[in-house]
Amino acid sequence: MKNLVLTLFFCHSVAIIFLIHEVGYRVNFTESMPCGIYQIVPGKPAKGNLVTFSLSEDNPYFQISLDRKYLGLNTNSPLLKILTGTTGDNIKISSTGVSVNDMLLPRSRQKRSDNYGRQLPALLHSTIIPTAKGLVMSTHNENSFDGRYFGLVDVNQMQRVIPVLTLKEGKSHD
């Protein structure tokens, strides 16, 4: 009986998440951004906006990402990041991190390997962002899978999102 209840709970939870996704919401369980529910909102993404997008299948990192489950379990789950650089912005990569127009982004240093010791190829290099491209990053978590590794993203593939309900993160001070 206990297994049946757990199975039903799990099935209902998955169904709710699927329905939420279909009506324009995204549920984030990753550490890249605070866990919670985000709503897709109309309008063209601008620098500083939270955005959601799926990694393009023609991106050289796509297959590595699928194999390593960076994009979810056997899927190309939408990612949630901040649009930190847009057309004409100057990106510089250094040992301290990624700078956009000479402003160092927090927690942006490129790592050589992921948490499992697997090499992380970096497709992002110092450049001027071309038309219709954007740099997406997570300044929330230094271990995020973001533009530091998979490079620039087509802006027309992004949708703006806003947080609806997020879980606060913090340490208890007992």
Short mmCIF file of C-alpha atoms in Angstrom, two decimals:
data_model
loop_
_atom_site.label_atom_id
_atom_site.label_comp_id
_atom_site.label_asym_id
_atom_site.label_seq_id
_atom_site.Cartn_x
_atom_site.Cartn_y
_atom_site.Cartn_z
CA MET A 1 0.00 0.00 0.00
CA LYS A 2 2.84 2.36 0.86
CA ASN A 3 4.41 1.81 -2.58
CA LEU A 4 1.10 2.55 -4.27
CA VAL A 5 0.71 5.83 -2.38
CA LEU A 6 4.27 6.85 -3.25
CA THR A 7 3.76 5.92 -6.90
CA LEU A 8 0.52 7.92 -7.08
CA PHE A 9 2.17 10.91 -5.38
CA PHE A 10 5.08 10.78 -7.81
CA CYS A 11 2.78 10.49 -10.86
CA HIS A 12 0.64 13.41 -9.68
CA SER A 13 3.74 15.52 -9.01
CA VAL A 14 5.09 14.87 -12.51
CA ALA A 15 1.69 15.66 -14.03
CA ILE A 16 1.48 18.96 -12.13
CA ILE A 17 4.99 19.98 -13.22
CA PHE A 18 4.13 19.10 -16.84
CA LEU A 19 0.91 21.16 -16.70
CA ILE A 20 2.72 24.10 -15.12
CA HIS A 21 5.26 23.96 -17.95
CA GLU A 22 2.56 23.85 -20.63
CA VAL A 23 0.85 27.02 -19.34
CA GLY A 24 4.00 29.15 -19.37
CA TYR A 25 5.78 28.41 -16.13
CA ARG A 26 9.14 26.82 -15.44
CA VAL A 27 10.03 24.85 -12.33
CA ASN A 28 13.67 25.04 -11.34
CA PHE A 29 15.22 22.34 -9.16
CA THR A 30 18.83 23.12 -10.12
CA GLU A 31 21.40 25.08 -8.14
CA SER A 32 21.97 27.57 -10.99
CA MET A 33 19.17 29.78 -9.69
CA PRO A 34 17.00 29.66 -6.59
CA CYS A 35 14.68 26.64 -6.67
CA GLY A 36 11.09 27.53 -7.39
CA ILE A 37 8.53 28.47 -10.00
CA TYR A 38 9.20 31.06 -12.71
CA GLN A 39 6.66 32.54 -15.15
CA ILE A 40 7.35 33.29 -18.81
CA VAL A 41 6.42 36.92 -19.52
CA PRO A 42 6.00 38.76 -22.82
CA GLY A 43 8.67 41.04 -24.20
CA LYS A 44 12.08 40.91 -25.74
CA PRO A 45 14.79 39.89 -23.27
CA ALA A 46 17.13 42.69 -22.18
CA LYS A 47 20.42 42.63 -20.35
CA GLY A 48 19.87 41.72 -16.70
CA ASN A 49 16.65 39.76 -17.35
CA LEU A 50 16.14 36.20 -16.25
CA VAL A 51 15.66 34.08 -19.36
CA THR A 52 14.77 30.53 -20.24
CA PHE A 53 15.91 28.72 -23.39
CA SER A 54 16.94 25.30 -24.61
CA LEU A 55 20.48 24.63 -25.77
CA SER A 56 20.55 24.38 -29.58
CA GLU A 57 21.23 20.93 -31.00
CA ASP A 58 23.86 22.43 -33.31
CA ASN A 59 25.86 23.68 -30.32
CA PRO A 60 29.07 21.60 -30.06
CA TYR A 61 28.33 21.17 -26.34
CA PHE A 62 24.84 19.73 -26.90
CA GLN A 63 25.77 16.03 -27.00
CA ILE A 64 28.25 16.33 -24.11
CA SER A 65 25.49 18.04 -22.13
CA LEU A 66 23.01 15.26 -22.83
CA ASP A 67 25.53 12.54 -22.00
CA ARG A 68 26.43 14.21 -18.68
CA LYS A 69 22.80 15.03 -17.78
CA TYR A 70 23.51 18.79 -17.65
CA LEU A 71 20.20 19.33 -19.48
CA GLY A 72 18.07 17.03 -17.35
CA LEU A 73 17.47 13.30 -17.47
CA ASN A 74 17.72 12.25 -21.14
CA THR A 75 16.13 15.48 -22.34
CA ASN A 76 16.98 18.98 -23.45
CA SER A 77 15.30 20.68 -20.51
CA PRO A 78 15.04 24.46 -20.68
CA LEU A 79 17.78 26.31 -18.83
CA LEU A 80 17.25 29.32 -16.56
CA LYS A 81 19.97 32.00 -16.60
CA ILE A 82 20.56 35.75 -16.52
CA LEU A 83 21.17 37.56 -19.80
CA THR A 84 24.48 39.21 -18.87
CA GLY A 85 25.72 40.31 -22.29
CA THR A 86 24.06 41.46 -25.50
CA THR A 87 24.99 42.64 -29.01
CA GLY A 88 28.09 44.85 -29.01
CA ASP A 89 29.20 44.01 -25.46
CA ASN A 90 32.88 43.23 -24.98
CA ILE A 91 33.56 39.88 -23.27
CA LYS A 92 36.94 39.22 -21.70
CA ILE A 93 37.96 35.89 -20.21
CA SER A 94 40.69 35.87 -17.57
CA SER A 95 41.86 33.68 -14.71
CA THR A 96 39.56 35.65 -12.39
CA GLY A 97 36.42 35.15 -14.47
CA VAL A 98 34.26 36.55 -17.23
CA SER A 99 34.01 40.32 -17.65
CA VAL A 100 31.39 42.13 -19.71
CA ASN A 101 32.43 45.66 -20.67
CA ASP A 102 35.22 45.48 -18.06
CA MET A 103 32.82 44.50 -15.24
CA LEU A 104 33.77 41.16 -13.68
CA LEU A 105 30.72 38.93 -13.22
CA PRO A 106 30.47 37.31 -9.79
CA ARG A 107 31.27 33.60 -9.54
CA SER A 108 32.23 33.48 -13.23
CA ARG A 109 35.67 31.87 -13.32
CA GLN A 110 35.80 29.07 -15.88
CA LYS A 111 36.52 25.71 -14.26
CA ARG A 112 38.61 23.01 -15.89
CA SER A 113 36.41 20.14 -14.68
CA ASP A 114 32.91 19.51 -13.36
CA ASN A 115 32.04 18.15 -9.91
CA TYR A 116 32.82 14.62 -11.15
CA GLY A 117 36.29 15.48 -12.47
CA ARG A 118 35.23 15.44 -16.15
CA GLN A 119 36.92 18.04 -18.37
CA LEU A 120 34.82 21.10 -19.16
CA PRO A 121 35.61 22.43 -22.63
CA ALA A 122 34.99 26.18 -22.77
CA LEU A 123 33.42 27.48 -25.98
CA LEU A 124 33.33 31.09 -24.72
CA HIS A 125 36.31 33.23 -25.65
CA SER A 126 37.11 36.94 -25.40
CA THR A 127 35.06 38.63 -28.12
CA ILE A 128 32.56 41.32 -29.04
CA ILE A 129 29.06 39.81 -28.95
CA PRO A 130 27.67 39.72 -32.51
CA THR A 131 24.16 40.72 -33.55
CA ALA A 132 21.32 38.50 -32.24
CA LYS A 133 23.54 36.68 -29.73
CA GLY A 134 23.68 36.88 -25.95
CA LEU A 135 25.75 35.69 -23.03
CA VAL A 136 23.75 33.84 -20.40
CA MET A 137 25.22 33.14 -16.99
CA SER A 138 24.29 32.17 -13.48
CA THR A 139 25.84 34.59 -11.05
CA HIS A 140 24.06 32.62 -8.31
CA ASN A 141 26.29 29.53 -8.35
CA GLU A 142 29.92 29.21 -9.42
CA ASN A 143 29.32 25.61 -10.54
CA SER A 144 26.52 26.47 -12.95
CA PHE A 145 26.45 25.05 -16.47
CA ASP A 146 26.19 28.29 -18.41
CA GLY A 147 27.63 30.43 -21.21
CA ARG A 148 31.16 30.08 -19.81
CA TYR A 149 31.10 26.60 -21.29
CA PHE A 150 28.51 26.41 -24.10
CA GLY A 151 29.18 29.91 -25.48
CA LEU A 152 26.78 32.50 -26.86
CA VAL A 153 23.07 31.80 -27.40
CA ASP A 154 20.62 33.11 -30.02
CA VAL A 155 18.57 35.85 -28.38
CA ASN A 156 15.51 34.88 -30.45
CA GLN A 157 15.52 31.50 -28.65
CA MET A 158 15.19 33.15 -25.22
CA GLN A 159 12.06 34.00 -23.28
CA ARG A 160 11.92 36.39 -20.33
CA VAL A 161 10.90 34.91 -16.99
CA ILE A 162 10.15 36.28 -13.55
CA PRO A 163 10.21 34.44 -10.23
CA VAL A 164 6.77 33.58 -8.89
CA LEU A 165 7.67 31.43 -5.90
CA THR A 166 11.24 30.66 -4.90
CA LEU A 167 12.70 28.96 -1.88
CA LYS A 168 15.00 31.07 0.23
CA GLU A 169 18.42 29.65 0.65
CA GLY A 170 20.47 30.27 3.71
CA LYS A 171 22.16 28.69 6.63
CA SER A 172 20.51 28.27 9.95
CA HIS A 173 22.22 30.13 12.80
CA ASP A 174 21.28 28.02 15.80
#
